Amino acid sequence: MIEITDLHKSYPVGNRKLHVLKGINFSAQEGELISIMGSSGSGKSTFLNILGILDEGDEGKYLLDNTPIKNLSEKVAANYRNQFLGFIFQSFNLINYKTALDNVALPLYYQGVNRKERLEKSLFYLEKVGLADWADHLPSELSGGQKQRVAIARALASDPKVLLADEPTGALDTKTSYEVMDLIQQINDEGKTILIVTHEPDIAKMTKRIVHLKDGLIIKDERIEPVKAMANV
Amino acid sequence: MNRLFNKDLWDEIIESISSNGFRTIITAFGVFWGIFILVLLLCASNGFQNGIKGQFEGTSSNSIFIWTQGISKAYNGKPKNRWYNFKLKDVQAIEQNVPGLKTISPRNRLGGWGSSTIISHEENNASLTVEADFPELITQWAMDIQKGRYLNQSDIDLKRKICIIGYGAVDDLFKKNEEVIGSYIKIQGVSFKVVGVYKDATMIGKRNFDLQKKIFVPFTTFSQVFNYGDRVGYFFITGEDGIPIKESKDKILEVLKKQHDIHPDDDRAIGTNGFYKAFEKFEMLFLALKSVSYFVGILILGSGVIGISNIMLIVIKERTKEIGVRRALGAKPSAIRKQILLESLFLTLTSGMAGIAFAAFIAFLANIMIDKIPKQDALLSNVSVDLPTVGIALLILVISGLFAGLIPAQTALKIKPIEALRTD
Ligand SMILES: Nc1ncnc2c1ncn2[C@@H]1O[C@H](COP(=O)(O)OP(=O)(O)O)[C@@H](O)[C@H]1O
Ligand SMILES: [Mg+2]
């Protein structure tokens, strides 16, 4: 599903270069639930953004579903993001003047799905995250956990191949975090490939595989038996 | 095109505009005001034009005066520096050779150009101008017949000794409350019966009191009584509608030159004065007014457009994150550009149309007030915009709307999703 070889990325800082990713080799199969761990500033988000085609590496190869990701035009990149990827952010990033339902429907809108089908699908995914009754509410009327669940429904709406989540529980309290992780585990159980960036070990333990990042390199890549989030709620 | 009228797209646009409600209204006011001023100025200049044209009503502006002057070139064995007269048969010659003429009026003035004659009625005397004319003149020159009648064909045929006098001459010749119609006045000792009183209703007549003091007599009577034979003092010729007399002028002169053995290049032998010239000046004035209206209106509109552009820029800065999210969810750059251009277009068009509507309403009110003023005194009339003007205003709006959206759209396109989404 994902195939990364010798990925490098640096940022210009002043007139120096900050080498953030220093040769990453990584692959992920369909159906995996992977957490990317590391301390703050270790390059987790940079890595995830490259996976999400929001950014591009300086060197190295990236195959997404056997498609080489290299020098894409903005238009093609938008297409791939829309078809292959679903994003979940730490700060939810819902559009504040749109209802929960319309937020979920947005990726479908950019796919050109007609309104009726769009709303049907969106409602289906809202139901899936347990928020069908909140469809007409604005984000400001939802709790943090509810917002993140709407965001998850939105990420699922376009039925992407991979879900990418950058600190999805970073803004939530522990109990709510576990509820969100439970939802993520359920979605993974249905076969969706999911990558989560986190710096919280307890969250990482709820995934099937932990990739440790330090100083721009993968220092450890372990498969574990995931802790059931439900058990901790 | 089909996608432009996509309901979803417009839902998006209206949603995002109304999420910035108050500020949007404030900005849109700039465009509203600009187009309001533009349309109102155009209304006013239209009204002024209609008003001036109304003042000329009944006078055929498509007319020309033609008179004889001294011949300056020897031709056909005839010497220069001789004098000559137009003849009645010239009318036929012109008619046969020059198409596109509506009316050819041969005219005479007693004593010639600039002369006046002592006219008497009982013990009153006045020095007045006597004109010899045909009945058609009244179709070319606006005269209100206040009492009695104007010349008619039987006056011409029977060479009746009758006259129509200006209301300005009545005071000079008649006592107060004296019956004018049916009385007799004496022109060089010959008695003429007064059958009508006119008022010169042309713009010129209003400002020139001498024009209200003329004595009109039948052309044929005049020729016989004052021994003019078949001489014609000058012509007053009106072209058909849509055929400018200016273009027929040279052909008329050519005919007249041939009729009177004048050298074709003798430009001094015949004098002309186009009545249309006064109109050309007014046309220039109207054009200038319109240009000024457009200039001022577009300047104000321009500042409104810059306002919209600015506010869109600010809104986009504030919406950087939203745009980044949309991009991450798969919005193509073209979708973002389209949305911002259409938002700006929508803002400009709605506020602009409100401005047009409001201006039209004010013009409507102005018309009601103007209609209460007597027509002859009103310098403005029918203050309104025509459909083409509204069309032009809308076109200006569409262009300026797109223009206002251009820079913000470009700015939005430069937003990289990754930068927009950065949390720290
Ligand atoms: N656009 C950028 N320009 C310059 N430096 C950046 C940029 N993005 C990230 N960095 C730096 O790169 C390093 C890694 O950042 P990031 O991938 O966000 O780390 P993490 O998500 O693990 O905290 C940090 O030191 C950060 O300051
Ligand atoms: Mg990070």
XYZ file of C-alpha atoms and ligand atoms in Angstrom:
685
model
C 0.000 0.000 0.000
C 2.766 2.428 1.032
C 6.364 2.036 -0.049
C 8.964 4.604 1.076
C 12.679 4.284 0.249
C 15.486 6.503 1.494
C 13.329 9.561 2.078
C 15.109 12.819 2.901
C 13.611 16.144 3.783
C 15.180 19.350 4.985
C 13.844 22.817 5.654
C 15.741 26.003 5.058
C 16.192 27.840 8.341
C 17.821 31.184 7.805
C 20.694 30.374 5.468
C 21.223 26.925 6.977
C 19.366 23.748 6.269
C 17.525 21.822 8.922
C 17.742 18.177 7.980
C 14.507 16.700 9.386
C 14.209 13.306 7.652
C 17.528 11.619 7.033
C 16.777 8.511 5.015
C 13.535 6.851 5.981
C 12.670 3.365 4.727
C 9.145 2.347 5.466
C 6.350 0.257 4.104
C 2.801 -0.421 5.148
C 0.393 -3.119 3.998
C -3.317 -2.862 3.535
C -5.258 -3.168 6.786
C -2.447 -2.078 9.087
C -2.948 0.209 12.092
C 0.361 1.948 12.653
C 1.455 4.600 15.135
C 4.413 6.861 14.522
C 6.014 7.760 17.826
C 8.684 10.239 18.679
C 9.406 13.281 20.719
C 8.309 16.718 19.660
C 10.317 17.970 16.667
C 11.448 14.498 15.625
C 9.825 14.908 12.205
C 6.614 12.916 12.697
C 4.348 15.518 11.123
C 6.794 16.136 8.314
C 6.753 12.424 7.539
C 2.975 12.192 7.687
C 2.553 15.270 5.469
C 4.749 13.678 2.833
C 2.698 10.486 3.055
C -0.407 12.680 2.676
C 0.981 14.405 -0.460
C 0.665 17.699 1.363
C 4.424 18.007 1.097
C 7.136 16.409 -0.953
C 10.464 14.841 0.027
C 13.746 16.146 -1.349
C 15.121 12.709 -2.104
C 13.830 9.154 -2.108
C 10.948 7.220 -3.617
C 7.316 7.080 -2.584
C 4.824 4.591 -4.005
C 1.208 4.936 -2.917
C -0.955 2.027 -4.043
C 1.742 1.359 -6.681
C 1.488 4.905 -7.967
C 4.752 6.858 -7.873
C 4.293 10.145 -6.058
C 6.754 12.551 -7.599
C 6.516 16.043 -9.036
C 2.742 16.011 -9.119
C 0.860 19.048 -10.337
C -1.434 20.605 -7.747
C -4.388 19.320 -9.691
C -3.208 15.710 -9.702
C -2.128 15.965 -6.063
C -5.621 17.176 -5.182
C -7.070 14.233 -7.036
C -4.882 11.709 -5.208
C -5.600 13.277 -1.843
C -9.271 13.109 -2.609
C -9.218 9.486 -3.829
C -6.529 7.825 -1.735
C -6.309 9.716 1.521
C -8.371 10.788 4.470
C -6.997 13.310 6.966
C -7.652 13.637 10.668
C -6.073 16.602 12.440
C -5.243 17.393 16.032
C -7.356 20.555 15.937
C -10.186 18.856 14.008
C -10.197 21.566 11.307
C -13.921 21.484 10.749
C -15.349 24.431 8.802
C -17.089 26.405 11.475
C -20.004 27.734 9.430
C -20.950 24.329 8.079
C -23.091 21.788 9.873
C -21.625 18.446 10.881
C -23.335 16.843 7.908
C -22.029 19.429 5.437
C -18.530 19.096 6.848
C -18.620 15.370 6.269
C -19.957 15.953 2.767
C -17.131 18.277 1.709
C -14.709 15.673 0.251
C -17.629 14.236 -1.705
C -18.434 17.704 -2.999
C -14.904 17.947 -4.362
C -15.340 14.493 -5.870
C -18.301 15.809 -7.800
C -20.829 13.530 -6.127
C -24.349 14.873 -6.491
C -26.048 16.448 -3.532
C -28.526 13.723 -2.725
C -25.983 10.934 -2.784
C -23.540 13.102 -0.904
C -25.879 13.738 1.976
C -26.954 10.091 2.116
C -23.355 8.931 2.320
C -22.432 11.591 4.856
C -25.321 10.648 7.072
C -24.236 7.029 6.837
C -20.760 7.929 8.104
C -22.114 10.227 10.793
C -24.208 7.313 11.954
C -21.109 5.168 11.921
C -19.363 7.550 14.333
C -22.528 7.739 16.410
C -23.476 11.314 15.606
C -26.453 10.987 13.288
C -28.535 13.028 15.736
C -26.030 15.874 15.531
C -26.078 16.174 11.765
C -27.573 19.662 11.756
C -25.340 21.076 14.452
C -22.520 23.503 13.883
C -19.054 22.522 15.171
C -19.339 25.160 17.899
C -22.226 23.172 19.360
C -20.183 19.974 19.621
C -17.736 18.753 22.267
C -14.102 18.053 21.376
C -14.658 14.330 21.084
C -17.717 14.864 18.937
C -15.797 17.215 16.692
C -13.050 14.652 16.204
C -15.632 12.011 15.408
C -17.179 14.301 12.791
C -13.658 14.777 11.396
C -13.219 11.001 11.269
C -16.526 10.646 9.469
C -15.326 13.304 7.020
C -12.048 11.445 6.462
C -14.008 8.260 5.790
C -16.586 9.848 3.536
C -14.574 9.609 0.331
C -13.736 5.962 1.174
C -9.963 6.531 1.011
C -7.345 3.789 0.924
C -5.419 5.231 3.851
C -6.401 7.335 6.864
C -3.716 9.703 8.134
C -4.143 11.137 11.627
C -1.761 13.691 13.126
C -2.107 13.623 16.917
C -5.850 12.863 16.681
C -6.156 12.739 20.458
C -3.757 15.595 21.184
C -6.525 18.017 22.057
C -8.722 15.578 23.957
C -8.852 14.377 27.553
C -7.921 10.789 28.285
C -11.420 9.342 28.351
C -12.420 11.026 25.118
C -9.076 10.027 23.585
C -9.839 6.389 24.266
C -13.314 6.708 22.799
C -11.808 8.142 19.628
C -9.185 5.357 19.594
C -11.958 2.810 19.984
C -13.607 4.243 16.883
C -10.291 4.122 15.022
C -9.812 0.494 16.026
C -13.307 -0.339 14.787
C -12.607 1.287 11.462
C -9.344 -0.633 11.208
C -11.161 -3.839 12.022
C -13.259 -3.196 8.933
C -10.044 -3.251 6.922
C -9.044 0.379 6.549
C -5.284 1.174 6.622
C -4.592 3.804 9.284
C -1.467 5.753 10.274
C -1.472 7.710 13.514
C 1.136 10.200 14.635
C 1.318 10.483 18.412
C 3.756 11.139 21.194
C 1.576 9.443 23.824
C 2.712 5.844 24.558
C -0.746 4.712 25.743
C -2.262 5.751 22.424
C 0.531 4.031 20.504
C -0.132 0.826 22.435
C -3.630 0.745 20.945
C -2.180 0.271 17.450
C -0.806 -2.914 15.901
C 2.587 -1.547 15.005
C 4.749 1.215 16.489
C 7.341 3.054 14.397
C 9.791 5.010 16.555
C 11.255 8.121 15.005
C 14.280 9.914 16.389
C 16.475 12.595 14.835
C 15.035 11.927 11.416
C 15.542 8.162 11.394
C 13.415 5.141 12.261
C 15.132 3.667 15.278
C 12.632 0.941 16.043
C 9.733 -0.682 14.201
C 7.804 -3.177 16.364
C 4.621 -5.158 15.931
C 2.551 -5.456 19.093
C -0.706 -6.904 20.294
C -2.917 -3.782 20.490
C -4.590 -2.832 23.740
C -8.339 -2.640 23.241
C -9.325 0.974 23.755
C -12.814 -0.088 24.856
C -11.300 -1.841 27.869
C -9.973 1.458 29.201
C -13.084 3.578 28.710
C -20.786 26.922 -18.151
C -23.060 24.256 -16.803
C -20.883 24.019 -13.710
C -21.168 27.739 -13.145
C -24.840 27.381 -12.353
C -24.312 24.450 -10.108
C -26.507 24.866 -7.051
C -23.870 23.396 -4.751
C -21.290 25.895 -5.877
C -23.650 28.767 -5.178
C -24.596 27.268 -1.838
C -20.905 27.251 -0.979
C -20.540 30.858 -2.088
C -23.575 32.206 -0.297
C -22.642 30.253 2.806
C -19.150 31.643 2.957
C -20.294 35.191 2.167
C -22.982 35.158 4.816
C -20.517 33.811 7.364
C -18.898 37.245 7.095
C -22.206 39.085 7.060
C -21.677 42.513 8.531
C -18.309 43.231 7.009
C -19.571 42.067 3.653
C -22.403 44.562 3.754
C -20.068 47.396 4.691
C -17.796 46.635 1.766
C -20.530 45.954 -0.693
C -21.775 49.449 0.101
C -18.792 50.878 -1.782
C -19.879 49.217 -4.992
C -23.505 50.032 -4.298
C -22.619 53.688 -3.934
C -20.370 53.775 -7.008
C -22.899 52.281 -9.365
C -25.642 54.358 -7.761
C -23.748 57.570 -8.540
C -22.862 56.354 -12.016
C -26.406 55.442 -12.934
C -27.849 58.565 -11.337
C -25.427 60.777 -13.261
C -26.338 58.976 -16.457
C -30.017 59.434 -15.594
C -29.433 63.132 -15.077
C -27.508 63.585 -18.294
C -30.206 61.639 -20.124
C -32.804 63.865 -18.527
C -30.888 66.964 -19.506
C -30.610 65.682 -23.050
C -34.317 64.953 -23.189
C -35.004 68.364 -21.692
C -32.933 70.214 -24.276
C -34.335 68.121 -27.107
C -37.799 68.918 -25.821
C -36.994 72.598 -26.096
C -36.218 72.125 -29.761
C -39.335 70.109 -30.387
C -41.225 71.094 -33.527
C -38.167 72.690 -35.042
C -36.478 70.542 -37.576
C -32.867 70.471 -36.577
C -32.029 68.746 -39.839
C -32.309 72.049 -41.709
C -30.191 74.618 -43.475
C -30.485 78.267 -44.557
C -29.120 79.153 -48.014
C -28.767 82.712 -49.333
C -27.041 84.577 -52.141
C -23.784 86.445 -51.803
C -21.538 88.274 -54.307
C -20.026 86.138 -57.061
C -16.250 86.011 -56.763
C -15.191 84.117 -59.907
C -15.822 84.850 -63.561
C -17.547 81.922 -65.271
C -19.257 81.082 -68.550
C -18.478 84.479 -70.008
C -19.987 86.278 -67.045
C -17.886 88.651 -64.950
C -17.119 88.345 -61.287
C -18.362 90.781 -58.659
C -21.893 90.629 -59.975
C -25.013 90.059 -57.893
C -27.760 87.579 -58.589
C -30.995 86.277 -57.099
C -32.404 82.824 -56.477
C -35.530 82.125 -58.497
C -38.696 80.150 -57.741
C -37.790 77.663 -60.469
C -34.707 76.751 -58.421
C -37.054 74.866 -56.105
C -37.954 72.476 -58.883
C -34.337 72.102 -59.936
C -33.327 71.161 -56.399
C -36.277 68.817 -56.015
C -35.370 66.999 -59.197
C -31.677 66.689 -58.547
C -31.261 66.235 -54.816
C -32.884 63.233 -53.137
C -33.573 62.995 -49.421
C -35.112 66.421 -48.887
C -38.378 66.762 -47.010
C -39.287 70.411 -47.463
C -37.844 73.216 -49.586
C -39.178 76.577 -48.510
C -38.356 79.578 -50.672
C -38.578 82.730 -48.572
C -38.379 86.485 -48.970
C -37.783 89.227 -46.487
C -38.961 92.740 -47.241
C -35.908 94.930 -47.889
C -33.573 91.968 -47.673
C -31.598 90.394 -44.852
C -31.523 92.409 -41.636
C -34.072 94.949 -42.858
C -37.165 96.053 -41.109
C -40.109 98.019 -42.359
C -42.378 100.579 -40.759
C -45.710 98.906 -40.095
C -48.683 100.936 -38.985
C -52.061 100.295 -37.469
C -54.212 103.359 -36.901
C -51.955 105.842 -35.140
C -49.370 103.203 -34.007
C -46.135 102.588 -35.886
C -43.456 99.957 -35.397
C -40.372 98.925 -37.268
C -40.787 95.200 -37.943
C -39.556 92.404 -40.186
C -41.855 91.162 -42.935
C -41.424 87.563 -44.098
C -42.981 86.040 -47.216
C -43.610 82.329 -46.816
C -45.433 79.207 -47.864
C -47.666 77.215 -45.460
C -45.087 74.406 -45.161
C -42.807 76.604 -43.083
C -44.729 75.732 -39.950
C -43.622 72.087 -40.333
C -40.009 73.231 -40.194
C -40.088 75.963 -37.601
C -41.931 75.653 -34.307
C -44.622 78.316 -34.062
C -47.553 78.210 -31.697
C -50.573 79.821 -33.289
C -52.108 81.605 -30.322
C -55.054 83.148 -32.146
C -56.597 82.658 -35.573
C -54.677 80.627 -38.080
C -51.466 80.302 -40.035
C -51.010 80.676 -43.826
C -52.805 78.173 -46.026
C -52.724 77.131 -49.666
C -55.628 79.287 -50.763
C -53.865 82.345 -49.344
C -51.069 81.458 -51.755
C -53.349 80.638 -54.690
C -55.591 83.691 -54.297
C -52.742 85.977 -53.281
C -54.774 87.168 -50.322
C -53.586 90.273 -48.532
C -53.527 88.649 -45.127
C -50.853 88.320 -42.455
C -49.940 86.498 -39.264
C -48.206 88.652 -36.683
C -46.050 87.804 -33.720
C -47.505 88.263 -30.241
C -44.636 90.668 -29.618
C -45.848 92.884 -32.441
C -49.388 92.996 -31.064
C -48.336 95.229 -28.166
C -46.512 97.571 -30.557
C -49.408 98.032 -32.940
C -52.608 97.510 -31.014
C -54.234 99.128 -28.016
C -54.915 97.041 -24.987
C -57.943 94.764 -25.399
C -58.277 95.771 -29.028
C -59.456 92.924 -31.281
C -56.459 91.885 -33.371
C -57.901 89.234 -35.640
C -59.731 90.875 -38.536
C -57.992 94.229 -38.070
C -55.837 95.692 -40.800
C -52.220 96.739 -40.690
C -50.359 98.726 -43.332
C -47.104 97.516 -44.875
C -45.567 100.174 -47.111
C -48.987 101.631 -47.572
C -50.676 98.335 -48.479
C -53.331 97.014 -46.120
C -53.106 93.426 -44.874
C -55.782 91.733 -42.793
C -54.491 90.069 -39.604
C -55.687 86.421 -39.527
C -53.441 84.997 -36.846
C -51.078 85.616 -33.950
C -48.060 83.353 -33.464
C -45.547 82.714 -30.789
C -42.127 81.499 -31.845
C -41.702 78.281 -29.867
C -38.131 77.498 -30.803
C -35.315 77.649 -28.323
C -34.013 80.622 -30.315
C -37.402 82.321 -30.223
C -37.479 82.256 -26.456
C -34.244 84.114 -26.183
C -34.674 86.502 -29.124
C -37.595 88.851 -28.791
C -37.293 90.097 -32.395
C -38.430 86.665 -33.532
C -41.724 87.264 -31.744
C -42.327 90.450 -33.720
C -42.412 89.333 -37.332
C -45.155 89.725 -39.873
C -45.759 86.673 -42.076
C -47.522 87.194 -45.417
C -48.254 84.759 -48.297
C -45.263 84.399 -50.595
C -47.275 85.027 -53.777
C -49.026 88.110 -52.384
C -45.661 89.495 -51.321
C -44.074 88.924 -54.746
C -46.894 90.736 -56.498
C -47.448 93.597 -54.075
C -43.809 94.429 -53.544
C -42.689 93.666 -57.113
C -40.375 90.771 -56.352
C -41.397 88.825 -59.456
C -40.041 85.276 -59.201
C -37.149 86.272 -56.935
C -36.371 84.246 -53.843
C -34.430 85.835 -51.003
C -33.271 82.637 -49.352
C -34.137 78.997 -48.901
C -34.893 77.099 -45.733
C -34.483 73.409 -46.544
C -35.161 70.411 -44.324
C -33.803 66.939 -44.984
C -35.756 63.737 -44.567
C -35.438 61.987 -41.233
C -32.302 59.906 -41.100
C -30.707 61.719 -44.062
C -28.498 64.459 -42.615
C -28.919 67.734 -44.479
C -25.199 68.170 -44.060
C -24.695 65.429 -46.604
C -27.158 66.888 -49.100
C -25.733 70.379 -48.807
C -23.057 70.068 -51.487
C -25.521 68.649 -53.992
C -27.929 71.521 -53.356
C -25.149 74.064 -53.858
C -24.088 72.322 -57.046
C -27.609 72.621 -58.465
C -27.870 76.270 -57.465
C -24.476 77.082 -58.982
C -25.503 75.493 -62.249
C -28.781 77.396 -62.204
C -27.007 80.719 -61.835
C -23.829 80.326 -63.909
C -21.590 80.273 -60.882
C -18.126 78.770 -61.093
C -18.212 75.328 -59.390
C -15.321 76.390 -57.154
C -16.839 79.736 -56.205
C -17.421 79.073 -52.567
C -18.275 82.635 -51.701
C -21.262 83.024 -54.018
C -23.684 81.134 -51.786
C -24.006 81.543 -48.037
C -25.251 78.736 -45.823
C -25.975 78.280 -42.171
C -26.799 74.834 -40.962
C -29.423 74.819 -38.299
C -27.967 71.446 -37.361
C -24.838 73.165 -36.134
C -26.487 74.265 -32.918
C -27.455 70.642 -32.368
C -23.996 69.400 -33.000
C -22.848 71.632 -30.174
C -25.486 70.182 -27.908
C -24.587 66.681 -28.982
C -21.030 67.470 -27.975
C -22.275 68.747 -24.652
C -24.315 65.599 -24.073
C -21.341 63.477 -24.985
C -19.151 65.424 -22.568
C -21.756 65.033 -19.811
C -21.965 61.305 -20.420
C -18.205 60.964 -20.396
C -17.954 62.873 -17.143
C -20.703 60.686 -15.657
C -18.887 57.533 -16.640
C -15.589 58.921 -15.458
C -16.850 59.974 -12.034
C -19.042 56.898 -11.620
C -16.297 54.503 -12.574
C -13.838 56.218 -10.262
C -16.175 55.807 -7.315
C -17.013 52.294 -8.433
C -13.300 51.627 -8.713
C -12.748 52.509 -5.088
C -15.646 50.226 -4.193
C -14.037 47.446 -6.181
C -10.725 47.993 -4.443
C -12.641 47.817 -1.166
C -14.166 44.478 -2.086
C -10.812 43.218 -3.258
C -9.265 44.278 0.034
C -11.916 42.733 2.191
C -11.696 39.518 0.200
C -7.958 39.528 0.806
C -8.468 39.939 4.537
C -11.147 37.281 4.555
C -8.808 34.949 2.709
C -6.029 35.580 5.192
C -8.501 34.670 7.905
C -9.667 31.677 5.958
C -6.179 30.414 5.192
C -6.765 27.429 7.410
C -10.161 26.707 5.886
C -8.693 26.862 2.403
C -5.893 24.552 3.515
C -8.448 22.095 4.868
C -10.394 22.228 1.640
C -7.200 21.557 -0.285
C -6.331 18.616 1.974
C -9.822 17.243 1.346
C -9.148 17.301 -2.364
C -10.172 20.739 -3.608
C -8.351 21.514 -6.833
C -6.759 24.947 -7.145
C -9.242 25.718 -9.895
C -12.128 25.007 -7.528
C -10.705 27.456 -4.998
C -10.111 30.083 -7.651
C -13.580 29.664 -9.046
C -15.146 29.964 -5.636
C -13.307 33.179 -4.781
C -13.933 34.799 -8.156
C -17.596 33.938 -7.934
C -17.832 35.181 -4.356
C -16.440 38.494 -5.486
C -18.635 38.542 -8.564
C -21.681 37.745 -6.508
C -20.906 40.500 -4.010
C -20.276 43.048 -6.729
C -23.318 42.108 -8.761
C -25.814 42.032 -5.922
C -24.641 45.279 -4.388
C -24.371 46.801 -7.853
C -27.863 45.782 -8.844
C -29.162 47.193 -5.600
C -27.393 50.426 -6.552
C -28.971 50.421 -10.013
C -32.388 49.743 -8.551
C -32.013 52.501 -5.986
C -30.827 54.972 -8.631
C -33.774 54.040 -10.838
C -36.086 54.627 -7.887
C -34.601 58.073 -7.225
C -34.922 58.870 -10.941
C -38.547 57.790 -10.748
C -39.172 60.187 -7.851
C -37.342 62.966 -9.692
C -39.559 62.442 -12.713
C -42.679 62.825 -10.635
C -41.401 66.178 -9.418
C -40.247 67.321 -12.854
C -43.616 66.473 -14.374
C -45.158 69.104 -12.127
C -43.047 71.844 -13.716
C -44.399 73.286 -17.009
C -42.621 71.528 -19.817
C -41.261 74.619 -21.490
C -39.482 75.747 -18.349
C -38.030 72.369 -17.414
C -34.445 71.886 -18.390
C -34.748 68.231 -17.384
C -37.317 65.816 -18.628
C -37.844 62.071 -18.502
C -34.930 61.432 -16.188
C -34.293 57.741 -16.727
C -31.825 55.110 -17.783
C -32.321 53.161 -20.929
C -31.762 49.431 -21.140
C -28.391 49.711 -22.902
C -27.123 51.893 -20.073
C -28.212 49.321 -17.509
C -26.547 46.698 -19.675
C -23.317 48.667 -19.728
C -23.490 49.193 -15.963
C -23.947 45.452 -15.450
C -21.069 44.711 -17.773
C -18.880 47.112 -15.812
C -19.985 45.328 -12.643
C -19.142 41.881 -13.963
C -15.725 43.019 -15.103
C -14.985 44.842 -11.870
C -16.300 41.907 -9.830
C -13.928 39.532 -11.546
C -11.190 42.110 -11.240
C -11.842 42.480 -7.511
C -11.578 38.720 -7.085
C -8.424 38.308 -9.110
C -5.813 39.290 -6.544
C -7.513 37.508 -3.624
C -7.916 34.385 -5.764
C -4.252 34.492 -6.684
C -3.382 34.873 -3.011
C -5.585 31.944 -2.081
C -3.930 29.781 -4.688
C -0.544 30.452 -3.152
C -1.694 29.015 0.156
C -0.025 25.648 0.596
C -2.219 23.244 2.524
C 0.680 22.217 4.700
C 1.368 25.771 5.808
C -2.291 26.425 6.402
C -2.624 23.336 8.555
C 0.447 23.805 10.718
C -0.694 23.876 14.291
C 2.273 25.595 15.904
N 8.007 24.510 7.194
C 9.029 24.392 8.052
N 10.059 25.236 7.959
C 11.104 25.110 8.828
N 11.207 24.202 9.774
C 10.205 23.309 9.917
C 9.049 23.374 9.057
N 8.196 22.384 9.412
C 8.792 21.755 10.453
N 9.977 22.314 10.739
C 10.918 21.857 11.764
O 11.210 20.527 11.470
C 11.295 19.783 12.668
C 10.318 18.627 12.645
O 9.012 19.133 12.694
P 7.719 18.233 12.787
O 7.751 17.280 11.657
O 6.536 19.103 12.874
O 7.952 17.489 14.153
P 6.908 16.733 15.078
O 5.621 16.648 14.390
O 7.544 15.400 15.319
O 6.851 17.516 16.344
C 11.028 20.755 13.809
O 12.256 21.173 14.334
C 10.327 21.883 13.133
O 10.622 23.095 13.783
Mg 3.714 17.295 14.913
